[in-house]
Amino acid sequence: MLSFTFRLPTPIVFGPGTLAELETTPLLPAGTKALIVIGQSGNILRQGYLARVQGLLGARGVMTTVFDGVRANPRTEDVDAAARQARSMGAEMVVALGGGSVIDSAKAIALAASKDAPFWSAFAGKAYDGVKGLPLVAIPTTAGTGSEGNGAALICGEPGKRAFVHPAFFPSLAVVDPELSASMPPRLTAVTGMDAFFHAAECFLSTARQPMSDMLCLEAAHLVTRFLPQAVEHGDDLNARTALAWASTAAGMALALSSPISQHALEYSFSGSGKGSEHGAGLCILSRPYFLRLLELAHARNDEETLDRMLNLAVAMGFGAGEDDEGHPFLMGLQALLEAVSLDELSAEDLGFGREDLPALVAAAMEHKELRNFKNTPVDMNEDDVRAIFEGTFRRKV
């Protein structure tokens, strides 16, 4: 029987030009000191986004200090450094201005600021249980992770990449202004957009799904398929950027209501390795062998529900509702989408991995076997399945 919990506590201000509402919105957390968290690439400064946010907050009497040390695939030591800075300045809120790595880091920073202890070990030791942390304002400048819509954060440490979940990670306010993503170059647009697509596809197939997540997932899958190629080719198309911004946020909210499945757990072997690989690119490389294996397992076990759901995803993507001699429509749609955004020829080698890394990739993925991503996968995947999937990510046969 149907049973679920629905909770999405974050107010979201959405639409082109909504960044300006920072100056007037009554939803801004109370306080006069804010730590603004940005990435170390410098793009937020070059685009003038930091100055705009500082000006809007300053008009409300909010003084700001900047932490600009967030890396792609954010590290726990960066979280600790920023948390010390927040405590030192007496921050009353944290403002995340950037992509998924920045927002995930800011979630951890806002919580870690409450304790003078290393984030990773404190979280593992349950030191943050019941802790509210500092209020967080999330302002995404990319469209893909949807981190502004959920209570999870991906952080890297010595053990690898881990998804941390905490009630305090839901932002107190999210401002999603699609105009901020218009400066994204084509490749970044493509890989982040595909991240949103896989959030939607995985959460739709997850055994943790619920009716509200299903609606969000199908909407996001449809919008990414329709508008991502347009945004990659014409970055200044605000209609496409707006559709992708909503797809990203919708899929991000689905993560809070459902769960990704083991495709994400396998990808952590790539982006959590320390090689600096892009999370979205890793998902793209895994996707075809992963979903092919999932389909094979579902067929072998007569899992009609999973097979039907994959057809529903295909329909949302604009592909036929029945399997034919050309293959499964979801796999056909996925291949067409990857080709349309020039990500179809990516391989594990492009991320810096060789055939000799296969055992380590499999071992790293199997360390997540007892976590929710594997547990919520609709078919059981063992080590042989995982190895076969990773074998399919290399250009040459392993």
Coordinates of C-alpha atoms in Angstrom, one line a residue:
M1 CA 0.0 0.0 0.0
L2 CA 1.1 3.6 -0.6
S3 CA 3.0 5.1 2.3
F4 CA 5.5 8.0 2.2
T5 CA 6.8 11.1 4.0
F6 CA 6.8 14.4 2.1
R7 CA 9.1 17.1 3.3
L8 CA 10.5 20.0 1.2
P9 CA 11.1 22.9 3.7
T10 CA 13.2 25.2 1.4
P11 CA 11.5 28.3 0.0
I12 CA 12.6 28.7 -3.6
V13 CA 12.5 32.0 -5.4
F14 CA 12.7 31.1 -9.1
G15 CA 12.9 32.9 -12.4
P16 CA 15.1 35.2 -14.6
G17 CA 16.2 38.3 -12.7
T18 CA 15.2 37.0 -9.3
L19 CA 18.7 37.5 -7.9
A20 CA 17.7 41.1 -7.4
E21 CA 15.1 40.0 -4.9
L22 CA 17.8 39.3 -2.3
E23 CA 17.6 43.0 -1.5
T24 CA 13.9 42.9 -0.6
T25 CA 12.7 39.3 0.1
P26 CA 11.3 38.7 3.6
L27 CA 12.6 35.2 3.3
L28 CA 16.2 36.1 3.9
P29 CA 17.4 34.7 7.3
A30 CA 17.9 37.3 10.0
G31 CA 21.5 38.5 10.7
T32 CA 24.0 41.1 9.8
K33 CA 27.1 39.0 9.1
A34 CA 27.3 36.5 6.2
L35 CA 30.1 34.2 5.0
I36 CA 29.8 33.9 1.2
V37 CA 31.2 30.7 -0.1
I38 CA 32.5 30.5 -3.8
G39 CA 34.7 28.3 -5.9
Q40 CA 38.4 28.8 -6.3
S41 CA 38.2 29.1 -10.1
G42 CA 37.5 32.8 -10.0
N43 CA 34.6 32.7 -12.4
I44 CA 32.1 34.1 -9.9
L45 CA 34.4 37.2 -9.6
R46 CA 34.9 37.5 -13.3
Q47 CA 31.2 37.4 -14.0
G48 CA 30.5 40.0 -11.4
Y49 CA 28.2 37.8 -9.5
L50 CA 30.0 38.2 -6.2
A51 CA 29.9 41.9 -6.3
R52 CA 26.2 41.9 -7.1
V53 CA 25.4 39.6 -4.2
Q54 CA 27.6 41.6 -1.8
G55 CA 25.8 44.8 -3.0
L56 CA 22.3 43.4 -2.5
L57 CA 23.1 42.1 0.9
G58 CA 25.0 45.3 1.8
A59 CA 21.8 47.3 1.0
R60 CA 20.1 45.3 3.8
G61 CA 22.9 46.0 6.3
V62 CA 24.5 42.6 5.9
M63 CA 28.3 42.6 6.1
T64 CA 30.0 39.9 4.1
T65 CA 33.3 37.9 4.2
V66 CA 34.3 35.6 1.4
F67 CA 35.7 32.0 1.4
D68 CA 37.0 31.2 -2.0
G69 CA 38.6 27.9 -1.5
V70 CA 36.0 25.4 -2.7
R71 CA 37.4 22.9 -5.2
A72 CA 35.5 20.7 -7.6
N73 CA 34.7 17.5 -5.7
P74 CA 34.9 19.5 -2.4
R75 CA 37.2 18.3 0.3
T76 CA 36.5 18.0 4.0
E77 CA 39.6 20.0 4.9
D78 CA 38.2 23.0 2.9
V79 CA 34.9 22.6 4.9
D80 CA 36.9 22.8 8.1
A81 CA 38.9 25.9 7.0
A82 CA 35.7 27.7 6.0
A83 CA 34.0 26.7 9.3
R84 CA 36.8 28.2 11.3
Q85 CA 36.5 31.4 9.2
A86 CA 32.7 31.5 9.9
R87 CA 33.3 31.1 13.7
S88 CA 36.0 33.7 13.7
M89 CA 33.9 36.3 12.0
G90 CA 30.8 35.5 14.0
A91 CA 28.8 34.6 10.9
E92 CA 25.0 34.5 11.3
M93 CA 24.4 32.9 7.9
V94 CA 26.2 31.2 5.0
V95 CA 25.5 32.2 1.4
A96 CA 26.5 29.7 -1.3
L97 CA 27.2 31.3 -4.7
G98 CA 28.2 28.8 -7.3
G99 CA 27.6 25.2 -8.6
G100 CA 26.9 22.0 -6.8
S101 CA 30.3 21.7 -5.2
V102 CA 30.0 25.2 -3.6
I103 CA 26.4 24.6 -2.4
D104 CA 27.3 21.1 -1.0
S105 CA 30.4 22.6 0.8
A106 CA 28.3 25.5 2.2
K107 CA 25.8 23.0 3.7
A108 CA 28.6 21.3 5.5
I109 CA 30.3 24.6 6.5
A110 CA 27.0 26.0 7.9
L111 CA 26.7 22.8 10.1
A112 CA 30.4 22.5 10.9
A113 CA 30.6 26.1 12.2
S114 CA 28.6 25.0 15.2
K115 CA 31.4 22.7 16.5
D116 CA 35.1 23.3 16.8
A117 CA 35.9 19.8 15.4
P118 CA 36.8 18.3 12.0
F119 CA 33.6 17.9 10.0
W120 CA 34.1 14.3 8.8
S121 CA 34.9 12.8 12.2
A122 CA 32.3 14.9 14.0
F123 CA 29.6 13.8 11.6
A124 CA 30.6 10.1 11.9
G125 CA 30.5 10.5 15.7
K126 CA 27.0 11.9 15.5
A127 CA 28.1 15.2 17.0
Y128 CA 25.7 17.0 14.7
D129 CA 22.6 15.1 15.7
G130 CA 19.9 17.6 16.5
V131 CA 22.1 20.5 15.6
K132 CA 20.6 23.2 13.4
G133 CA 23.7 24.9 12.1
L134 CA 23.8 28.4 10.5
P135 CA 21.0 29.4 8.1
L136 CA 22.0 28.8 4.5
V137 CA 21.1 30.8 1.4
A138 CA 21.8 28.8 -1.8
I139 CA 22.3 30.7 -5.1
P140 CA 23.1 28.2 -7.9
T141 CA 25.0 29.5 -10.9
T142 CA 24.9 26.2 -12.8
A143 CA 22.0 23.9 -13.7
G144 CA 22.6 20.2 -12.8
T145 CA 23.1 19.2 -9.2
G146 CA 19.9 20.7 -7.8
S147 CA 21.6 20.8 -4.4
E148 CA 19.5 23.9 -3.5
G149 CA 16.5 21.6 -3.3
N150 CA 17.5 18.9 -0.9
G151 CA 19.3 18.0 2.4
A152 CA 22.3 16.1 1.0
A153 CA 25.9 17.1 0.4
L154 CA 28.7 15.2 -1.4
I155 CA 32.1 15.7 0.3
C156 CA 35.4 14.0 -0.3
G157 CA 37.8 12.8 2.4
E158 CA 40.5 10.2 2.8
P159 CA 38.0 7.3 2.6
G160 CA 36.7 8.7 -0.7
K161 CA 33.5 10.4 -1.7
R162 CA 30.5 10.3 0.6
A163 CA 26.9 11.6 0.5
F164 CA 26.1 13.2 3.9
V165 CA 22.4 13.8 4.7
H166 CA 21.2 16.0 7.5
P167 CA 18.0 18.0 8.1
A168 CA 20.0 21.2 8.5
F169 CA 21.3 20.8 4.9
F170 CA 18.1 22.0 3.5
P171 CA 18.8 25.7 2.6
S172 CA 16.8 28.3 4.5
L173 CA 16.3 30.0 1.1
A174 CA 17.2 29.2 -2.5
V175 CA 17.3 31.8 -5.2
V176 CA 17.4 30.2 -8.6
D177 CA 18.0 32.8 -11.3
P178 CA 18.5 31.1 -14.7
E179 CA 20.4 34.2 -16.0
L180 CA 23.3 33.2 -13.8
S181 CA 23.8 30.0 -15.8
A182 CA 24.0 31.8 -19.1
S183 CA 27.7 32.2 -18.9
M184 CA 28.4 28.5 -18.6
P185 CA 30.5 27.1 -21.5
P186 CA 29.0 24.3 -23.7
R187 CA 30.8 21.4 -22.0
L188 CA 30.0 22.5 -18.5
T189 CA 26.4 23.0 -19.6
A190 CA 26.3 19.5 -21.0
V191 CA 27.9 17.6 -18.1
T192 CA 25.9 19.4 -15.4
G193 CA 22.7 19.0 -17.4
M194 CA 23.3 15.3 -17.7
D195 CA 23.7 15.1 -13.9
A196 CA 20.2 16.5 -13.6
F197 CA 19.0 13.9 -16.1
F198 CA 20.5 11.0 -14.1
H199 CA 19.1 12.4 -10.9
A200 CA 15.7 12.2 -12.4
A201 CA 16.1 8.8 -14.0
E202 CA 17.6 7.2 -10.9
C203 CA 15.1 8.6 -8.5
F204 CA 12.2 7.5 -10.8
L205 CA 13.6 3.9 -10.8
S206 CA 14.5 3.9 -7.1
T207 CA 12.5 1.7 -4.7
A208 CA 12.4 4.8 -2.4
R209 CA 10.3 6.7 -4.9
Q210 CA 6.9 8.3 -4.1
P211 CA 4.2 10.0 -6.1
M212 CA 5.6 13.5 -5.8
S213 CA 9.1 12.4 -6.8
D214 CA 7.7 10.6 -9.8
M215 CA 6.1 13.8 -11.1
L216 CA 9.3 15.8 -10.6
C217 CA 11.5 13.1 -12.2
L218 CA 9.4 12.8 -15.4
E219 CA 9.2 16.6 -15.7
A220 CA 13.0 16.9 -15.3
A221 CA 13.8 14.1 -17.7
H222 CA 11.5 15.6 -20.4
L223 CA 13.0 19.1 -20.0
V224 CA 16.6 18.0 -20.1
T225 CA 16.0 15.9 -23.2
R226 CA 14.3 18.8 -24.9
F227 CA 16.3 21.8 -23.9
L228 CA 19.9 20.6 -23.0
P229 CA 21.0 20.3 -26.7
Q230 CA 19.6 23.8 -27.3
A231 CA 21.5 25.3 -24.3
V232 CA 24.7 23.6 -25.3
E233 CA 24.5 25.1 -28.9
H234 CA 23.0 28.4 -28.0
G235 CA 24.1 29.4 -24.5
D236 CA 22.3 32.7 -24.5
D237 CA 18.9 31.1 -25.1
L238 CA 17.2 32.2 -21.8
N239 CA 14.2 30.0 -22.5
A240 CA 16.4 26.9 -22.6
R241 CA 18.4 28.1 -19.6
T242 CA 15.2 28.6 -17.6
A243 CA 13.9 25.2 -18.5
L244 CA 17.2 23.5 -17.4
A245 CA 17.3 25.5 -14.2
W246 CA 13.9 24.2 -13.3
A247 CA 14.8 20.7 -14.4
S248 CA 17.8 20.8 -12.1
T249 CA 15.9 22.1 -9.1
A250 CA 13.1 19.6 -9.7
A251 CA 15.4 16.7 -9.9
G252 CA 17.3 18.0 -6.9
M253 CA 14.0 18.0 -4.9
A254 CA 13.3 14.5 -6.2
L255 CA 16.6 13.4 -4.5
A256 CA 15.1 14.6 -1.2
L257 CA 11.9 12.6 -1.7
S258 CA 13.4 9.5 -3.4
S259 CA 17.0 8.4 -3.7
P260 CA 19.5 7.8 -6.5
I261 CA 20.4 4.3 -7.2
S262 CA 23.7 2.5 -7.7
Q263 CA 24.8 4.4 -10.8
H264 CA 25.7 7.3 -8.5
A265 CA 27.5 4.9 -6.1
L266 CA 29.6 3.6 -8.9
E267 CA 30.4 7.1 -10.2
Y268 CA 32.0 8.0 -6.8
S269 CA 34.8 5.6 -7.8
F270 CA 35.7 8.1 -10.5
S271 CA 35.1 11.5 -8.9
G272 CA 36.2 10.4 -5.4
S273 CA 39.5 9.1 -6.6
G274 CA 41.4 12.4 -6.3
K275 CA 42.0 12.6 -10.1
G276 CA 39.7 15.7 -10.3
S277 CA 37.2 14.1 -12.7
E278 CA 33.8 15.7 -13.3
H279 CA 30.9 13.9 -11.6
G280 CA 28.5 14.5 -14.6
A281 CA 31.1 13.2 -17.0
G282 CA 31.5 10.0 -14.9
L283 CA 27.8 9.4 -14.9
C284 CA 27.7 9.8 -18.7
I285 CA 30.5 7.3 -19.1
L286 CA 28.8 4.8 -16.8
S287 CA 25.3 5.3 -18.1
R288 CA 25.1 3.0 -21.2
P289 CA 26.7 -0.1 -19.6
Y290 CA 24.9 0.6 -16.3
F291 CA 21.4 0.9 -17.7
L292 CA 22.0 -2.0 -20.2
R293 CA 22.9 -4.2 -17.2
L294 CA 20.0 -3.0 -15.2
L295 CA 17.6 -3.9 -18.1
E296 CA 19.2 -7.3 -18.5
L297 CA 18.8 -8.0 -14.8
A298 CA 15.2 -6.8 -14.8
H299 CA 14.4 -9.0 -17.8
A300 CA 16.0 -12.0 -16.2
R301 CA 14.0 -11.6 -13.1
N302 CA 10.7 -10.7 -14.8
D303 CA 10.7 -7.3 -13.0
E304 CA 7.8 -5.8 -15.0
E305 CA 7.6 -2.8 -12.7
T306 CA 11.1 -1.7 -13.4
L307 CA 10.7 -2.4 -17.1
D308 CA 7.5 -0.4 -17.3
R309 CA 9.2 2.5 -15.5
M310 CA 12.1 2.5 -18.0
L311 CA 9.5 2.7 -20.8
N312 CA 7.8 5.6 -18.9
L313 CA 11.2 7.4 -18.9
A314 CA 11.6 6.8 -22.6
V315 CA 8.2 8.3 -23.3
A316 CA 9.1 11.4 -21.2
M317 CA 12.2 11.7 -23.4
G318 CA 10.0 11.5 -26.5
F319 CA 10.8 8.0 -27.5
G320 CA 8.5 5.1 -28.3
A321 CA 6.7 3.0 -25.7
G322 CA 7.7 -0.4 -26.9
E323 CA 10.9 -2.4 -27.3
D324 CA 11.8 -3.4 -30.9
D325 CA 14.6 -4.7 -33.0
E326 CA 16.5 -1.5 -32.6
G327 CA 16.7 -1.9 -28.8
H328 CA 15.1 -0.5 -25.7
P329 CA 13.6 3.0 -26.3
F330 CA 15.2 4.3 -23.1
L331 CA 18.7 3.2 -24.3
M332 CA 18.0 4.7 -27.7
G333 CA 16.9 8.0 -26.1
L334 CA 19.9 8.0 -23.8
Q335 CA 22.3 7.5 -26.8
A336 CA 20.6 10.2 -28.8
L337 CA 20.8 12.7 -25.9
L338 CA 24.5 11.9 -25.3
E339 CA 25.2 12.4 -29.0
A340 CA 23.2 15.6 -29.1
V341 CA 25.4 17.2 -26.4
S342 CA 28.7 15.6 -27.7
L343 CA 29.3 13.4 -24.7
D344 CA 28.7 10.0 -26.4
E345 CA 32.4 9.3 -27.0
L346 CA 33.6 9.8 -23.5
S347 CA 35.4 6.9 -21.8
A348 CA 37.1 6.1 -18.5
E349 CA 40.4 6.9 -20.2
D350 CA 39.3 10.5 -20.6
L351 CA 39.0 10.8 -16.9
G352 CA 42.6 9.5 -16.4
F353 CA 41.8 5.8 -15.7
G354 CA 43.5 2.9 -17.4
R355 CA 42.6 -0.8 -17.5
E356 CA 44.9 -1.4 -14.6
D357 CA 42.5 0.7 -12.4
L358 CA 39.6 -1.7 -12.9
P359 CA 40.1 -3.7 -9.7
A360 CA 40.3 -0.5 -7.6
L361 CA 37.3 1.0 -9.3
V362 CA 35.2 -2.1 -8.5
A363 CA 36.5 -2.3 -5.0
A364 CA 35.7 1.4 -4.3
A365 CA 32.2 1.0 -5.6
M366 CA 31.5 -2.1 -3.5
E367 CA 32.4 -0.2 -0.4
H368 CA 29.0 1.5 -1.0
K369 CA 27.2 -1.8 -1.1
E370 CA 25.4 -1.3 2.2
L371 CA 24.5 2.3 1.6
R372 CA 21.1 3.5 0.3
N373 CA 22.1 3.9 -3.3
F374 CA 22.6 0.2 -3.7
K375 CA 19.8 -0.7 -1.3
N376 CA 17.3 1.4 -3.3
T377 CA 18.3 -0.1 -6.7
P378 CA 15.3 -2.1 -8.0
V379 CA 17.5 -5.1 -9.0
D380 CA 20.3 -6.5 -6.9
M381 CA 23.7 -5.9 -8.4
N382 CA 26.6 -8.0 -7.2
E383 CA 30.4 -7.5 -7.7
D384 CA 30.3 -9.3 -11.1
D385 CA 27.6 -6.9 -12.3
V386 CA 29.7 -3.9 -11.1
R387 CA 32.8 -5.2 -12.8
A388 CA 30.9 -5.8 -16.1
I389 CA 29.6 -2.2 -15.9
F390 CA 33.1 -0.7 -15.4
E391 CA 34.5 -2.9 -18.1
G392 CA 32.0 -1.2 -20.4
T393 CA 33.4 2.3 -19.6
F394 CA 36.7 1.7 -21.4
R395 CA 37.3 2.2 -25.1
R396 CA 39.3 -1.0 -25.3
K397 CA 38.1 -4.3 -24.0
V398 CA 39.4 -4.9 -20.5

